[in-house]
Short mmCIF file of C-alpha atoms and ligand atoms in Angstrom, two decimals:
data_model
loop_
_atom_site.label_atom_id
_atom_site.label_comp_id
_atom_site.label_asym_id
_atom_site.label_seq_id
_atom_site.Cartn_x
_atom_site.Cartn_y
_atom_site.Cartn_z
CA MET A 11 83.43 56.53 101.28
CA SER A 12 85.00 59.86 102.25
CA HIS A 13 82.81 62.94 102.64
CA SER A 14 85.68 65.33 103.24
CA GLN A 15 85.43 67.05 99.82
CA PRO A 16 82.95 69.96 99.66
CA GLN A 17 80.01 69.52 97.29
CA LEU A 18 78.46 72.17 95.02
CA THR A 19 75.53 72.45 97.43
CA GLU A 20 77.97 73.75 100.04
CA LEU A 21 78.75 76.88 98.02
CA SER A 22 76.93 80.17 98.53
CA LEU A 23 76.96 82.95 95.95
CA VAL A 24 79.09 85.97 96.91
CA ILE A 25 79.74 87.82 93.61
CA SER A 26 77.30 87.42 90.73
CA ARG A 27 78.14 87.24 87.07
CA SER A 28 76.75 90.74 86.42
CA VAL A 29 78.87 92.26 89.21
CA ILE A 30 81.94 90.47 87.81
CA GLU A 31 81.19 91.81 84.32
CA GLN A 32 80.70 95.38 85.57
CA THR A 33 83.89 95.16 87.62
CA VAL A 34 86.00 93.86 84.73
CA ALA A 35 84.60 96.58 82.46
CA ARG A 36 85.42 99.28 85.03
CA LEU A 37 88.99 98.01 85.55
CA ALA A 38 89.56 97.60 81.80
CA ALA A 39 88.47 101.19 81.11
CA GLN A 40 90.76 102.54 83.83
CA ILE A 41 93.78 100.39 82.87
CA GLY A 42 93.25 100.95 79.14
CA ALA A 43 93.30 104.73 79.68
CA ASP A 44 96.33 104.65 82.00
CA TYR A 45 98.46 102.49 79.69
CA ARG A 46 97.54 104.02 76.33
CA GLY A 47 100.77 104.74 74.43
CA ARG A 48 102.87 102.68 76.88
CA GLN A 49 104.51 99.27 76.42
CA LEU A 50 102.26 97.14 78.59
CA VAL A 51 103.14 93.60 79.64
CA ALA A 52 100.27 91.94 81.54
CA VAL A 53 101.69 89.25 83.82
CA GLY A 54 99.17 86.82 85.26
CA ILE A 55 99.94 84.86 88.40
CA LEU A 56 98.90 81.29 87.64
CA LYS A 57 96.68 79.60 88.03
CA GLY A 58 94.06 81.72 89.77
CA SER A 59 94.22 84.75 87.45
CA PHE A 60 93.62 82.96 84.16
CA ILE A 61 89.89 83.62 83.70
CA PHE A 62 89.97 87.19 85.06
CA MET A 63 93.00 88.02 82.92
CA ALA A 64 91.46 86.53 79.78
CA ASP A 65 88.35 88.69 80.25
CA LEU A 66 90.34 91.80 81.21
CA VAL A 67 92.90 91.89 78.38
CA ARG A 68 90.20 91.48 75.75
CA GLN A 69 88.54 94.69 76.94
CA LEU A 70 91.61 96.91 77.37
CA GLY A 71 91.45 98.28 73.82
CA ILE A 72 95.24 98.77 73.66
CA PRO A 73 98.08 96.57 72.39
CA LEU A 74 99.91 94.56 75.04
CA GLU A 75 102.06 91.50 75.65
CA VAL A 76 100.84 88.67 77.84
CA ASP A 77 102.97 86.45 80.04
CA PHE A 78 102.54 84.35 83.16
CA ILE A 79 104.41 83.55 86.31
CA THR A 80 103.75 80.55 88.51
CA VAL A 81 104.31 80.74 92.24
CA SER A 82 103.30 78.36 94.96
CA SER A 83 101.81 79.76 98.11
CA TYR A 84 98.90 77.55 99.07
CA GLY A 85 99.15 73.80 99.33
CA SER A 86 95.86 71.99 99.26
CA GLY A 87 94.19 73.73 102.20
CA THR A 88 92.72 77.14 102.86
CA GLU A 89 95.57 78.51 104.99
CA SER A 90 98.39 80.57 103.49
CA SER A 91 101.78 78.84 103.61
CA ARG A 92 103.51 82.23 104.14
CA SER A 93 106.49 80.87 102.27
CA VAL A 94 106.21 81.60 98.57
CA SER A 95 108.43 80.14 95.89
CA LEU A 96 108.85 80.76 92.18
CA CYS A 97 107.90 77.76 90.03
CA HIS A 98 107.97 79.35 86.57
CA ASP A 99 109.30 82.76 85.57
CA LEU A 100 108.49 85.07 82.65
CA THR A 101 109.80 84.34 79.19
CA THR A 102 109.30 87.98 78.09
CA ASP A 103 112.02 90.63 78.39
CA VAL A 104 110.30 93.38 80.39
CA LYS A 105 113.23 95.81 80.39
CA GLY A 106 111.92 99.31 79.72
CA LYS A 107 108.31 98.08 79.61
CA ASP A 108 105.35 98.61 81.94
CA VAL A 109 104.50 95.48 83.91
CA LEU A 110 101.00 95.00 85.26
CA VAL A 111 100.82 92.02 87.61
CA ILE A 112 97.39 90.40 87.60
CA GLU A 113 96.30 88.39 90.63
CA ASP A 114 93.04 86.70 91.55
CA ILE A 115 92.91 87.59 95.26
CA VAL A 116 95.15 89.24 97.84
CA ASP A 117 94.78 87.56 101.21
CA THR A 118 97.72 87.72 103.65
CA GLY A 119 99.71 89.61 100.98
CA HIS A 120 102.71 87.26 100.97
CA THR A 121 102.22 86.11 97.37
CA VAL A 122 101.96 89.53 95.75
CA CYS A 123 104.77 90.93 97.91
CA PHE A 124 107.01 88.10 96.72
CA VAL A 125 106.06 88.71 93.07
CA LEU A 126 106.43 92.51 93.27
CA GLU A 127 109.83 92.10 94.98
CA HIS A 128 110.81 89.62 92.26
CA PHE A 129 110.04 92.25 89.59
CA ALA A 130 111.65 95.14 91.47
CA ALA A 131 115.05 94.55 89.89
CA CYS A 132 113.91 93.40 86.44
CA GLY A 133 114.51 96.75 84.73
CA ALA A 134 110.83 97.43 83.99
CA SER A 135 109.78 101.09 83.64
CA SER A 136 106.97 100.46 86.10
CA VAL A 137 105.39 97.61 88.02
CA ARG A 138 101.79 97.84 89.21
CA LEU A 139 99.30 95.41 90.68
CA CYS A 140 95.76 94.61 89.58
CA ALA A 141 93.76 92.23 91.78
CA LEU A 142 90.24 91.01 91.18
CA ALA A 143 89.54 90.57 94.88
CA ASP A 144 90.91 91.70 98.19
CA LYS A 145 90.45 90.05 101.60
CA PRO A 146 91.97 92.78 103.78
CA SER A 147 90.91 91.23 107.07
CA ARG A 148 93.73 88.69 106.92
CA ARG A 149 96.54 90.94 105.69
CA GLU A 150 100.02 90.30 107.12
CA ARG A 151 102.06 92.33 104.60
CA GLY A 152 101.44 95.88 103.40
CA VAL A 153 100.28 95.81 99.78
CA LYS A 154 99.31 98.63 97.43
CA ILE A 155 96.69 97.35 95.00
CA ASP A 156 96.73 99.84 92.12
CA TYR A 157 93.62 98.42 90.45
CA LEU A 158 91.15 96.54 92.65
CA GLY A 159 87.98 94.76 91.60
CA PHE A 160 86.16 94.20 94.88
CA THR A 161 86.62 93.42 98.54
CA VAL A 162 85.36 90.08 99.82
CA PRO A 163 84.56 89.08 103.39
CA ASP A 164 86.81 86.75 105.37
CA ARG A 165 85.49 83.59 103.74
CA PHE A 166 87.25 81.18 101.42
CA VAL A 167 85.95 81.96 97.94
CA VAL A 168 86.01 79.86 94.77
CA GLY A 169 85.01 80.19 91.12
CA TYR A 170 86.01 82.50 88.25
CA GLY A 171 89.55 81.09 88.46
CA LEU A 172 89.72 80.82 92.25
CA ASP A 173 90.13 77.31 93.57
CA PHE A 174 89.96 75.11 96.59
CA ASP A 175 92.41 72.24 96.13
CA ASN A 176 92.44 73.03 92.37
CA LYS A 177 88.66 72.56 92.17
CA PHE A 178 85.83 75.00 91.29
CA ARG A 179 87.95 77.30 89.06
CA TYR A 180 85.54 76.77 86.16
CA LEU A 181 82.50 78.22 87.93
CA PRO A 182 81.43 81.48 86.23
CA GLU A 183 80.54 83.24 89.48
CA ILE A 184 82.25 83.56 92.87
CA TYR A 185 81.02 81.48 95.79
CA ALA A 186 81.98 81.15 99.44
CA LEU A 187 82.92 77.68 100.50
CA GLU A 188 80.91 76.57 103.49
CA GLN A 189 83.48 74.89 105.71
CA HIS A 190 80.94 73.03 107.84
CA GLY A 191 79.59 69.66 106.84
CA GLY A 192 82.76 68.59 105.04
CA GLN A 193 83.56 65.82 107.50
CA ASP A 194 81.35 63.19 108.96
P1 LIG B 24 98.28 85.34 100.12
O1 LIG B 24 99.71 85.04 99.84
O2 LIG B 24 97.84 84.89 101.49
O3 LIG B 24 97.89 86.79 99.85
O4 LIG B 24 97.44 84.43 99.20
C1 LIG B 24 97.23 84.70 97.92
C2 LIG B 24 96.98 83.44 97.13
O5 LIG B 24 96.21 82.48 97.86
C3 LIG B 24 96.18 83.84 95.94
O6 LIG B 24 97.02 83.80 94.82
C4 LIG B 24 95.11 82.80 95.84
O7 LIG B 24 95.49 81.88 94.87
C5 LIG B 24 95.06 82.09 97.18
N1 LIG B 24 93.87 82.48 97.96
C6 LIG B 24 93.78 83.33 99.01
N2 LIG B 24 92.53 83.43 99.47
C7 LIG B 24 91.79 82.64 98.66
C8 LIG B 24 90.39 82.33 98.60
O8 LIG B 24 89.54 82.80 99.37
N3 LIG B 24 90.03 81.47 97.61
C9 LIG B 24 90.90 80.93 96.72
N4 LIG B 24 92.21 81.19 96.74
C10 LIG B 24 92.65 82.04 97.71
MG1 LIG B 25 95.30 79.89 94.13
#
């Protein structure tokens, strides 16, 4: 029997549910105020943003459109592939509208740079970035995060939408994955 998959006991809490709730409320208040009277299109980067985005848009208090984009950056490991490709594009016409890209975590920066470059020529009035988490220690590309939730240490984190090998997204809090003890 293989022991290479991490178990729940190998996760340590990094961001609690109450900190997540306070953070989402703070971001929603700021974004809701900034986009009042504008034509907001919230664009989630799948799959990692789905829980954060669902919580965020319900607290904005302004009308908006929701769409998603799917890109592939990570394979099944914890290292960035550095080569990002578009798997599924928007179905919304964003011409003349205000796009807010919503990402779970910015690590090396390759994924959000690819997405922001992709939207640069789409005719939107504005394109901004909201990220739940930032791991600046591993940055390889310059990224301006217009709305940031919190900074996390250089650990691989899971839960609240964030995955390892597509697992742990459902956890309501954010945990660091302990890399040791996975193999025997
Ligand atoms: P980047 O291109 O290196 O900035 O990686 C960004 C993407 O990798 C994000 O969309 C996440 O899905 C994923 N990622 C980066 N760090 C983590 C992490 O600690 N946990 C889970 N996913 C991560
Ligand atoms: Mg991911």
